[in-house]
């Protein structure tokens, strides 16, 4: 028997243990972040189990149907939002919540307030639920300046001010990818234990990739640099092989693949939607934070994505993120366009 291997296999690094280890590096820490994170993890486990049941939705009445008992059931994205909002408020560690599902930010009752602001999309890619494609939850965490005088400005901050960001992907397995500002780690839910176990330590994105990921159906409205970049992916002029195209249409799945295999994910602005489709606070920022922490880059077409200062909670921005060299190529095309203007 290989005792060393056996010891590794039985020495499980759960996400809670990982965060507690991180916390012990800061003697002044009182465990607030660990408590907040365990409530986020609870929300992810709930959504994971609900998503796994989605195929049975017609039978048991999930997804806005009436179930066999004649009760109205909530749609999965609405249900997921309620679970996250309640878990976050009851943690006693949050002050402001911004959810993709809610038009207004939620200011937590002063008696339950803590120091963190959480921006999140409880179920991103929800139009994919009915066909069983991977979907996910995306979140970012800021620190409030003064919890007794919290204002929207506490969340309208550049992404570089986030303390932590992550996503949970509900796919063939349930994977939570997290960065607390010192690298990126991936944890996979072991359903028999009900625990997220560290399976992808210290994720680094390849410096250059072989895959591009974009909704090419929008190509007729793209600007010059995007059109030129995608053309170069298909017909490279430097002797390299063309890149492969992969596009799920579910940001968490497309970004997860990009993070692990390398390449670039783009949702550019176009003539119809100059700011693209994706939301700054709970899509662009958390994914950009993770990309940078994994050694990649994220660019809006004008600037580093994490430097953007949002003025509205549901603001959108074009986004190009992924392997360092691939994003560098996009930046060069935008710089060339600007110098020709
Ligand atoms: P849904 O939540 O409506 O499915 O949108 C998902 C999403 O916001 C993001 O996850 C995808 O990357 C992007 O939209 C896909 O958009 P297109 O369908 O326009 O390609």
mmCIF file of C-alpha atoms and ligand atoms in Angstrom:
data_model
loop_
_atom_site.group_PDB
_atom_site.id
_atom_site.type_symbol
_atom_site.label_atom_id
_atom_site.label_comp_id
_atom_site.label_asym_id
_atom_site.label_seq_id
_atom_site.Cartn_x
_atom_site.Cartn_y
_atom_site.Cartn_z
ATOM 1 C CA UNK A 1 0.000 0.000 0.000
ATOM 2 C CA UNK A 2 1.274 3.490 -0.831
ATOM 3 C CA UNK A 3 0.876 5.124 2.613
ATOM 4 C CA UNK A 4 1.834 8.596 1.384
ATOM 5 C CA UNK A 5 -0.849 8.509 -1.320
ATOM 6 C CA UNK A 6 -3.368 7.086 1.148
ATOM 7 C CA UNK A 7 -2.585 9.870 3.633
ATOM 8 C CA UNK A 8 -3.173 12.461 0.877
ATOM 9 C CA UNK A 9 -6.471 10.875 -0.104
ATOM 10 C CA UNK A 10 -7.755 10.896 3.469
ATOM 11 C CA UNK A 11 -6.444 14.352 4.382
ATOM 12 C CA UNK A 12 -9.329 16.287 2.844
ATOM 13 C CA UNK A 13 -8.904 20.021 2.310
ATOM 14 C CA UNK A 14 -12.477 21.273 2.522
ATOM 15 C CA UNK A 15 -13.281 24.822 1.494
ATOM 16 C CA UNK A 16 -13.934 25.775 5.135
ATOM 17 C CA UNK A 17 -10.586 24.357 6.225
ATOM 18 C CA UNK A 18 -8.900 26.209 3.382
ATOM 19 C CA UNK A 19 -10.468 29.548 4.336
ATOM 20 C CA UNK A 20 -9.694 28.988 8.038
ATOM 21 C CA UNK A 21 -6.050 28.319 7.097
ATOM 22 C CA UNK A 22 -5.989 31.552 5.089
ATOM 23 C CA UNK A 23 -7.569 33.370 8.020
ATOM 24 C CA UNK A 24 -4.871 32.200 10.430
ATOM 25 C CA UNK A 25 -2.400 34.287 8.407
ATOM 26 C CA UNK A 26 -4.199 37.405 9.707
ATOM 27 C CA UNK A 27 -4.065 37.404 13.542
ATOM 28 C CA UNK A 28 -6.582 40.284 13.724
ATOM 29 C CA UNK A 29 -9.196 38.264 11.791
ATOM 30 C CA UNK A 30 -12.304 37.281 13.792
ATOM 31 C CA UNK A 31 -13.663 34.675 11.383
ATOM 32 C CA UNK A 32 -16.268 36.950 9.750
ATOM 33 C CA UNK A 33 -15.156 36.079 6.232
ATOM 34 C CA UNK A 34 -15.291 32.348 6.997
ATOM 35 C CA UNK A 35 -18.866 32.726 8.250
ATOM 36 C CA UNK A 36 -19.838 34.760 5.169
ATOM 37 C CA UNK A 37 -18.275 32.222 2.849
ATOM 38 C CA UNK A 38 -19.939 29.267 4.524
ATOM 39 C CA UNK A 39 -23.307 30.950 3.885
ATOM 40 C CA UNK A 40 -22.397 31.429 0.212
ATOM 41 C CA UNK A 41 -21.388 27.756 0.076
ATOM 42 C CA UNK A 42 -24.760 26.810 1.593
ATOM 43 C CA UNK A 43 -26.535 28.778 -1.166
ATOM 44 C CA UNK A 44 -24.420 26.993 -3.811
ATOM 45 C CA UNK A 45 -25.261 23.558 -2.380
ATOM 46 C CA UNK A 46 -28.959 24.405 -2.380
ATOM 47 C CA UNK A 47 -28.899 25.645 -5.981
ATOM 48 C CA UNK A 48 -26.825 22.634 -7.044
ATOM 49 C CA UNK A 49 -29.425 20.274 -5.650
ATOM 50 C CA UNK A 50 -32.289 22.270 -7.214
ATOM 51 C CA UNK A 51 -30.543 22.346 -10.606
ATOM 52 C CA UNK A 52 -30.021 18.578 -10.446
ATOM 53 C CA UNK A 53 -33.781 18.212 -10.030
ATOM 54 C CA UNK A 54 -34.545 20.550 -12.937
ATOM 55 C CA UNK A 55 -34.903 17.645 -15.375
ATOM 56 C CA UNK A 56 -37.766 16.443 -13.188
ATOM 57 C CA UNK A 57 -39.291 19.923 -13.167
ATOM 58 C CA UNK A 58 -42.363 18.962 -15.155
ATOM 59 C CA UNK A 59 -42.961 16.018 -12.857
ATOM 60 C CA UNK A 60 -42.524 17.695 -9.490
ATOM 61 C CA UNK A 61 -43.415 21.198 -10.567
ATOM 62 C CA UNK A 62 -40.198 23.213 -10.384
ATOM 63 C CA UNK A 63 -39.609 26.137 -12.739
ATOM 64 C CA UNK A 64 -42.805 28.118 -12.509
ATOM 65 C CA UNK A 65 -45.176 25.187 -12.960
ATOM 66 C CA UNK A 66 -47.938 24.012 -10.694
ATOM 67 C CA UNK A 67 -46.854 20.822 -8.914
ATOM 68 C CA UNK A 68 -48.857 17.665 -8.320
ATOM 69 C CA UNK A 69 -50.202 19.086 -5.069
ATOM 70 C CA UNK A 70 -51.546 22.038 -7.065
ATOM 71 C CA UNK A 71 -49.044 24.446 -5.465
ATOM 72 C CA UNK A 72 -47.458 27.244 -7.485
ATOM 73 C CA UNK A 73 -43.686 26.630 -7.655
ATOM 74 C CA UNK A 74 -41.095 29.328 -8.034
ATOM 75 C CA UNK A 75 -38.839 29.543 -11.061
ATOM 76 C CA UNK A 76 -35.344 28.288 -10.326
ATOM 77 C CA UNK A 77 -33.641 31.660 -10.757
ATOM 78 C CA UNK A 78 -36.147 33.350 -8.432
ATOM 79 C CA UNK A 79 -35.799 30.534 -5.897
ATOM 80 C CA UNK A 80 -31.991 30.681 -6.074
ATOM 81 C CA UNK A 81 -32.082 34.420 -5.474
ATOM 82 C CA UNK A 82 -34.266 34.028 -2.393
ATOM 83 C CA UNK A 83 -31.974 31.373 -0.984
ATOM 84 C CA UNK A 84 -28.847 33.489 -1.456
ATOM 85 C CA UNK A 85 -30.431 36.687 -0.120
ATOM 86 C CA UNK A 86 -31.677 34.892 3.009
ATOM 87 C CA UNK A 87 -28.402 33.021 3.576
ATOM 88 C CA UNK A 88 -26.380 36.222 3.184
ATOM 89 C CA UNK A 89 -28.578 38.310 5.469
ATOM 90 C CA UNK A 90 -28.752 35.609 8.132
ATOM 91 C CA UNK A 91 -24.956 35.355 8.166
ATOM 92 C CA UNK A 92 -25.006 38.670 10.054
ATOM 93 C CA UNK A 93 -21.914 39.643 8.057
ATOM 94 C CA UNK A 94 -23.430 41.571 5.143
ATOM 95 C CA UNK A 95 -24.439 45.180 4.733
ATOM 96 C CA UNK A 96 -25.448 45.675 1.073
ATOM 97 C CA UNK A 97 -26.503 43.024 -1.445
ATOM 98 C CA UNK A 98 -26.729 43.545 -5.201
ATOM 99 C CA UNK A 99 -28.369 40.709 -7.109
ATOM 100 C CA UNK A 100 -28.974 40.354 -10.825
ATOM 101 C CA UNK A 101 -32.545 39.390 -9.927
ATOM 102 C CA UNK A 102 -33.363 42.533 -7.938
ATOM 103 C CA UNK A 103 -33.703 45.951 -9.505
ATOM 104 C CA UNK A 104 -32.656 47.741 -6.316
ATOM 105 C CA UNK A 105 -29.798 46.993 -3.930
ATOM 106 C CA UNK A 106 -30.810 45.468 -0.585
ATOM 107 C CA UNK A 107 -29.621 47.365 2.485
ATOM 108 C CA UNK A 108 -29.549 44.884 5.358
ATOM 109 C CA UNK A 109 -31.444 45.876 8.507
ATOM 110 C CA UNK A 110 -28.989 47.657 10.869
ATOM 111 C CA UNK A 111 -29.534 45.039 13.590
ATOM 112 C CA UNK A 112 -28.180 42.302 11.275
ATOM 113 C CA UNK A 113 -25.449 44.265 9.543
ATOM 114 C CA UNK A 114 -21.857 43.178 9.029
ATOM 115 C CA UNK A 115 -18.957 44.657 7.116
ATOM 116 C CA UNK A 116 -19.268 42.950 3.721
ATOM 117 C CA UNK A 117 -21.126 43.870 0.526
ATOM 118 C CA UNK A 118 -21.921 40.999 -1.824
ATOM 119 C CA UNK A 119 -22.701 41.424 -5.530
ATOM 120 C CA UNK A 120 -23.981 38.278 -7.235
ATOM 121 C CA UNK A 121 -25.842 36.614 -10.029
ATOM 122 C CA UNK A 122 -27.614 33.705 -8.301
ATOM 123 C CA UNK A 123 -28.216 31.684 -11.470
ATOM 124 C CA UNK A 124 -26.343 32.934 -14.512
ATOM 125 C CA UNK A 125 -27.177 31.329 -17.840
ATOM 126 C CA UNK A 126 -30.645 30.416 -16.652
ATOM 127 C CA UNK A 127 -31.997 30.299 -20.216
ATOM 128 C CA UNK A 128 -29.953 27.060 -20.438
ATOM 129 C CA UNK A 129 -31.735 25.295 -17.548
ATOM 130 C CA UNK A 130 -34.286 23.450 -19.645
ATOM 131 C CA UNK A 131 -31.680 21.815 -21.903
ATOM 132 C CA UNK A 132 -29.390 20.711 -19.071
ATOM 133 C CA UNK A 133 -26.397 22.882 -20.036
ATOM 134 C CA UNK A 134 -24.010 23.997 -17.259
ATOM 135 C CA UNK A 135 -25.033 27.151 -15.430
ATOM 136 C CA UNK A 136 -23.635 28.895 -12.386
ATOM 137 C CA UNK A 137 -23.636 31.414 -9.562
ATOM 138 C CA UNK A 138 -21.154 34.313 -9.723
ATOM 139 C CA UNK A 139 -20.209 36.495 -6.746
ATOM 140 C CA UNK A 140 -17.890 39.287 -5.668
ATOM 141 C CA UNK A 141 -17.249 40.663 -2.187
ATOM 142 C CA UNK A 142 -16.411 44.230 -1.133
ATOM 143 C CA UNK A 143 -15.816 45.719 2.307
ATOM 144 C CA UNK A 144 -18.171 48.524 3.394
ATOM 145 C CA UNK A 145 -16.551 51.767 4.599
ATOM 146 C CA UNK A 146 -18.891 52.419 7.512
ATOM 147 C CA UNK A 147 -21.707 49.932 8.081
ATOM 148 C CA UNK A 148 -23.798 52.475 9.974
ATOM 149 C CA UNK A 149 -23.673 54.879 7.041
ATOM 150 C CA UNK A 150 -23.636 52.496 4.082
ATOM 151 C CA UNK A 151 -24.441 53.995 0.679
ATOM 152 C CA UNK A 152 -24.524 52.697 -2.904
ATOM 153 C CA UNK A 153 -20.992 54.072 -3.314
ATOM 154 C CA UNK A 154 -19.831 51.126 -1.216
ATOM 155 C CA UNK A 155 -20.679 48.830 -4.137
ATOM 156 C CA UNK A 156 -20.042 51.256 -7.015
ATOM 157 C CA UNK A 157 -16.336 50.610 -6.630
ATOM 158 C CA UNK A 158 -13.783 49.413 -9.186
ATOM 159 C CA UNK A 159 -13.382 45.651 -9.347
ATOM 160 C CA UNK A 160 -9.776 45.895 -8.155
ATOM 161 C CA UNK A 161 -11.202 46.801 -4.716
ATOM 162 C CA UNK A 162 -12.936 43.423 -4.386
ATOM 163 C CA UNK A 163 -11.659 41.318 -1.483
ATOM 164 C CA UNK A 164 -12.745 38.053 -3.047
ATOM 165 C CA UNK A 165 -14.623 36.694 -6.019
ATOM 166 C CA UNK A 166 -15.760 33.340 -7.305
ATOM 167 C CA UNK A 167 -18.280 31.247 -9.118
ATOM 168 C CA UNK A 168 -19.955 27.916 -8.651
ATOM 169 C CA UNK A 169 -20.632 25.864 -11.767
ATOM 170 C CA UNK A 170 -23.526 23.417 -11.792
ATOM 171 C CA UNK A 171 -22.438 20.963 -14.458
ATOM 172 C CA UNK A 172 -21.351 17.346 -14.709
ATOM 173 C CA UNK A 173 -19.916 18.099 -11.277
ATOM 174 C CA UNK A 174 -20.471 21.057 -8.975
ATOM 175 C CA UNK A 175 -17.280 23.153 -8.867
ATOM 176 C CA UNK A 176 -16.638 26.258 -6.800
ATOM 177 C CA UNK A 177 -13.749 28.460 -7.959
ATOM 178 C CA UNK A 178 -12.581 31.072 -5.471
ATOM 179 C CA UNK A 179 -9.978 33.770 -5.109
ATOM 180 C CA UNK A 180 -9.425 35.721 -1.920
ATOM 181 C CA UNK A 181 -6.718 37.779 -3.603
ATOM 182 C CA UNK A 182 -3.830 35.325 -3.421
ATOM 183 C CA UNK A 183 -4.308 32.966 -6.355
ATOM 184 C CA UNK A 184 -7.252 30.888 -7.517
ATOM 185 C CA UNK A 185 -8.412 27.545 -6.150
ATOM 186 C CA UNK A 186 -11.113 25.148 -7.338
ATOM 187 C CA UNK A 187 -13.212 22.946 -5.043
ATOM 188 C CA UNK A 188 -15.504 20.144 -6.185
ATOM 189 C CA UNK A 189 -18.599 19.118 -4.260
ATOM 190 C CA UNK A 190 -18.384 15.550 -2.986
ATOM 191 C CA UNK A 191 -22.095 14.708 -2.860
ATOM 192 C CA UNK A 192 -21.546 11.832 -0.450
ATOM 193 C CA UNK A 193 -19.896 14.177 2.084
ATOM 194 C CA UNK A 194 -21.798 17.352 1.213
ATOM 195 C CA UNK A 195 -18.428 19.136 1.252
ATOM 196 C CA UNK A 196 -16.456 21.099 -1.329
ATOM 197 C CA UNK A 197 -12.987 19.513 -1.539
ATOM 198 C CA UNK A 198 -9.911 21.236 -2.968
ATOM 199 C CA UNK A 199 -9.416 19.555 -6.350
ATOM 200 C CA UNK A 200 -7.795 22.331 -8.418
ATOM 201 C CA UNK A 201 -5.133 24.016 -6.253
ATOM 202 C CA UNK A 202 -3.483 27.231 -7.466
ATOM 203 C CA UNK A 203 -5.073 27.423 -10.924
ATOM 204 C CA UNK A 204 -2.915 29.192 -13.512
ATOM 205 C CA UNK A 205 -4.295 29.969 -16.951
ATOM 206 C CA UNK A 206 -1.986 29.009 -19.861
ATOM 207 C CA UNK A 207 -0.146 32.095 -21.185
ATOM 208 C CA UNK A 208 -1.623 31.554 -24.647
ATOM 209 C CA UNK A 209 -4.570 29.406 -25.683
ATOM 210 C CA UNK A 210 -5.983 27.601 -28.683
ATOM 211 C CA UNK A 211 -9.663 28.424 -28.165
ATOM 212 C CA UNK A 212 -11.762 31.548 -28.739
ATOM 213 C CA UNK A 213 -15.257 31.867 -27.338
ATOM 214 C CA UNK A 214 -17.780 34.384 -28.652
ATOM 215 C CA UNK A 215 -21.339 34.639 -29.951
ATOM 216 C CA UNK A 216 -20.479 35.004 -33.645
ATOM 217 C CA UNK A 217 -24.141 35.564 -34.456
ATOM 218 C CA UNK A 218 -23.520 39.189 -33.487
ATOM 219 C CA UNK A 219 -20.624 39.595 -35.971
ATOM 220 C CA UNK A 220 -22.470 41.870 -38.386
ATOM 221 C CA UNK A 221 -22.620 44.577 -35.703
ATOM 222 C CA UNK A 222 -19.072 44.251 -34.309
ATOM 223 C CA UNK A 223 -16.519 47.072 -34.370
ATOM 224 C CA UNK A 224 -13.244 46.916 -36.371
ATOM 225 C CA UNK A 225 -10.866 45.488 -33.708
ATOM 226 C CA UNK A 226 -13.264 42.683 -32.673
ATOM 227 C CA UNK A 227 -13.921 41.729 -36.306
ATOM 228 C CA UNK A 228 -10.190 41.757 -37.039
ATOM 229 C CA UNK A 229 -9.349 39.736 -33.937
ATOM 230 C CA UNK A 230 -11.857 36.971 -34.689
ATOM 231 C CA UNK A 231 -10.680 36.905 -38.307
ATOM 232 C CA UNK A 232 -7.111 36.388 -37.020
ATOM 233 C CA UNK A 233 -8.314 33.530 -34.808
ATOM 234 C CA UNK A 234 -9.704 31.790 -37.902
ATOM 235 C CA UNK A 235 -7.105 32.817 -40.487
ATOM 236 C CA UNK A 236 -3.852 33.496 -38.603
ATOM 237 C CA UNK A 237 -1.248 35.311 -40.696
ATOM 238 C CA UNK A 238 1.749 34.335 -38.542
ATOM 239 C CA UNK A 239 1.934 30.662 -39.498
ATOM 240 C CA UNK A 240 0.197 29.468 -36.328
ATOM 241 C CA UNK A 241 -2.808 27.111 -36.398
ATOM 242 C CA UNK A 242 -6.320 28.551 -36.340
ATOM 243 C CA UNK A 243 -7.968 28.601 -32.928
ATOM 244 C CA UNK A 244 -10.955 26.370 -32.182
ATOM 245 C CA UNK A 245 -14.309 27.972 -31.446
ATOM 246 C CA UNK A 246 -16.194 26.909 -28.301
ATOM 247 C CA UNK A 247 -19.251 28.788 -27.084
ATOM 248 C CA UNK A 248 -21.733 27.485 -24.531
ATOM 249 C CA UNK A 249 -23.596 30.773 -24.004
ATOM 250 C CA UNK A 250 -23.354 30.346 -20.251
ATOM 251 C CA UNK A 251 -20.636 32.621 -18.904
ATOM 252 C CA UNK A 252 -19.606 30.393 -16.011
ATOM 253 C CA UNK A 253 -19.077 27.399 -18.314
ATOM 254 C CA UNK A 254 -17.251 29.438 -20.973
ATOM 255 C CA UNK A 255 -15.008 31.160 -18.415
ATOM 256 C CA UNK A 256 -14.321 27.911 -16.523
ATOM 257 C CA UNK A 257 -13.094 26.239 -19.715
ATOM 258 C CA UNK A 258 -11.029 29.319 -20.581
ATOM 259 C CA UNK A 259 -9.432 29.322 -17.118
ATOM 260 C CA UNK A 260 -8.482 25.641 -17.282
ATOM 261 C CA UNK A 261 -7.554 25.245 -20.969
ATOM 262 C CA UNK A 262 -6.537 28.802 -21.876
ATOM 263 C CA UNK A 263 -7.750 31.003 -24.717
ATOM 264 C CA UNK A 264 -10.056 33.966 -24.780
ATOM 265 C CA UNK A 265 -13.706 34.694 -23.969
ATOM 266 C CA UNK A 266 -15.210 37.781 -25.509
ATOM 267 C CA UNK A 267 -18.527 39.544 -25.212
ATOM 268 C CA UNK A 268 -17.804 42.748 -27.111
ATOM 269 C CA UNK A 269 -19.911 45.848 -27.523
ATOM 270 C CA UNK A 270 -21.517 46.231 -30.920
ATOM 271 C CA UNK A 271 -23.557 48.727 -32.940
ATOM 272 C CA UNK A 272 -26.796 47.525 -31.344
ATOM 273 C CA UNK A 273 -25.443 47.235 -27.776
ATOM 274 C CA UNK A 274 -22.359 49.452 -27.393
ATOM 275 C CA UNK A 275 -21.820 48.198 -23.826
ATOM 276 C CA UNK A 276 -22.256 44.535 -24.704
ATOM 277 C CA UNK A 277 -24.494 42.310 -22.614
ATOM 278 C CA UNK A 278 -22.622 41.343 -19.482
ATOM 279 C CA UNK A 279 -23.060 43.149 -16.187
ATOM 280 C CA UNK A 280 -20.091 44.880 -14.600
ATOM 281 C CA UNK A 281 -20.645 44.178 -10.904
ATOM 282 C CA UNK A 282 -21.574 40.509 -10.873
ATOM 283 C CA UNK A 283 -20.267 39.124 -14.185
ATOM 284 C CA UNK A 284 -17.388 41.223 -15.527
ATOM 285 C CA UNK A 285 -15.665 42.083 -12.209
ATOM 286 C CA UNK A 286 -15.651 38.671 -10.476
ATOM 287 C CA UNK A 287 -14.507 36.878 -13.657
ATOM 288 C CA UNK A 288 -11.845 39.541 -14.327
ATOM 289 C CA UNK A 289 -10.621 39.263 -10.722
ATOM 290 C CA UNK A 290 -10.248 35.484 -11.097
ATOM 291 C CA UNK A 291 -8.523 35.807 -14.492
ATOM 292 C CA UNK A 292 -5.932 38.249 -13.170
ATOM 293 C CA UNK A 293 -5.352 36.132 -10.077
ATOM 294 C CA UNK A 294 -4.735 33.137 -12.367
ATOM 295 C CA UNK A 295 -2.192 35.068 -14.456
ATOM 296 C CA UNK A 296 -4.497 36.139 -17.290
ATOM 297 C CA UNK A 297 -5.898 39.534 -18.252
ATOM 298 C CA UNK A 298 -9.231 41.239 -18.703
ATOM 299 C CA UNK A 299 -9.869 44.249 -20.944
ATOM 300 C CA UNK A 300 -12.980 46.269 -21.819
ATOM 301 C CA UNK A 301 -11.789 47.503 -25.229
ATOM 302 C CA UNK A 302 -10.671 50.729 -23.542
ATOM 303 C CA UNK A 303 -9.049 49.819 -20.227
ATOM 304 C CA UNK A 304 -8.204 47.127 -17.684
ATOM 305 C CA UNK A 305 -11.626 45.821 -16.666
ATOM 306 C CA UNK A 306 -10.909 45.954 -12.920
ATOM 307 C CA UNK A 307 -10.183 49.713 -13.155
ATOM 308 C CA UNK A 308 -13.682 50.479 -14.396
ATOM 309 C CA UNK A 309 -15.779 52.528 -11.952
ATOM 310 C CA UNK A 310 -19.467 51.616 -12.332
ATOM 311 C CA UNK A 311 -22.046 54.357 -11.928
ATOM 312 C CA UNK A 312 -25.115 52.083 -11.789
ATOM 313 C CA UNK A 313 -25.513 48.702 -10.103
ATOM 314 C CA UNK A 314 -26.725 46.910 -13.251
ATOM 315 C CA UNK A 315 -24.292 48.623 -15.652
ATOM 316 C CA UNK A 316 -22.905 46.589 -18.589
ATOM 317 C CA UNK A 317 -19.490 46.544 -20.226
ATOM 318 C CA UNK A 318 -17.795 44.890 -23.190
ATOM 319 C CA UNK A 319 -15.305 42.273 -22.019
ATOM 320 C CA UNK A 320 -12.310 40.363 -23.411
ATOM 321 C CA UNK A 321 -10.753 38.010 -20.875
ATOM 322 C CA UNK A 322 -8.463 35.026 -20.775
ATOM 323 C CA UNK A 323 -4.858 34.040 -21.482
ATOM 324 C CA UNK A 324 -2.369 36.892 -21.112
ATOM 325 C CA UNK A 325 -1.034 36.793 -24.678
ATOM 326 C CA UNK A 326 -4.439 36.428 -26.308
ATOM 327 C CA UNK A 327 -5.840 39.483 -24.504
ATOM 328 C CA UNK A 328 -2.604 41.312 -25.381
ATOM 329 C CA UNK A 329 -3.432 40.741 -29.087
ATOM 330 C CA UNK A 330 -6.883 42.310 -28.626
ATOM 331 C CA UNK A 331 -5.366 45.283 -26.794
ATOM 332 C CA UNK A 332 -2.927 45.844 -29.667
ATOM 333 C CA UNK A 333 -5.788 45.975 -32.196
ATOM 334 C CA UNK A 334 -7.725 48.533 -30.119
ATOM 335 C CA UNK A 335 -4.549 50.598 -29.613
ATOM 336 C CA UNK A 336 -3.891 50.551 -33.383
ATOM 337 C CA UNK A 337 -7.461 51.702 -34.079
ATOM 338 C CA UNK A 338 -7.102 54.559 -31.611
ATOM 339 C CA UNK A 339 -3.810 55.739 -33.060
ATOM 340 C CA UNK A 340 -5.361 55.724 -36.576
ATOM 341 C CA UNK A 341 -8.356 57.789 -35.429
HETATM 342 P P1 LIG B 1 -29.116 34.100 -19.572
HETATM 343 O O1 LIG B 1 -29.020 34.152 -18.055
HETATM 344 O O2 LIG B 1 -30.252 34.899 -20.128
HETATM 345 O O3 LIG B 1 -29.082 32.696 -20.086
HETATM 346 O O4 LIG B 1 -27.807 34.858 -20.118
HETATM 347 C C1 LIG B 1 -26.552 34.314 -19.889
HETATM 348 C C2 LIG B 1 -25.501 35.355 -20.122
HETATM 349 O O5 LIG B 1 -25.718 36.483 -19.326
HETATM 350 C C3 LIG B 1 -24.089 34.803 -19.888
HETATM 351 O O6 LIG B 1 -24.051 33.753 -18.984
HETATM 352 C C4 LIG B 1 -23.634 34.412 -21.261
HETATM 353 O O7 LIG B 1 -22.237 34.514 -21.425
HETATM 354 C C5 LIG B 1 -24.346 35.357 -22.169
HETATM 355 O O8 LIG B 1 -25.525 35.755 -21.472
HETATM 356 C C6 LIG B 1 -24.738 34.726 -23.475
HETATM 357 O O9 LIG B 1 -25.355 35.663 -24.269
HETATM 358 P P2 LIG B 1 -25.782 35.348 -25.773
HETATM 359 O O10 LIG B 1 -26.941 34.411 -25.699
HETATM 360 O O11 LIG B 1 -26.156 36.701 -26.321
HETATM 361 O O12 LIG B 1 -24.603 34.760 -26.486
#
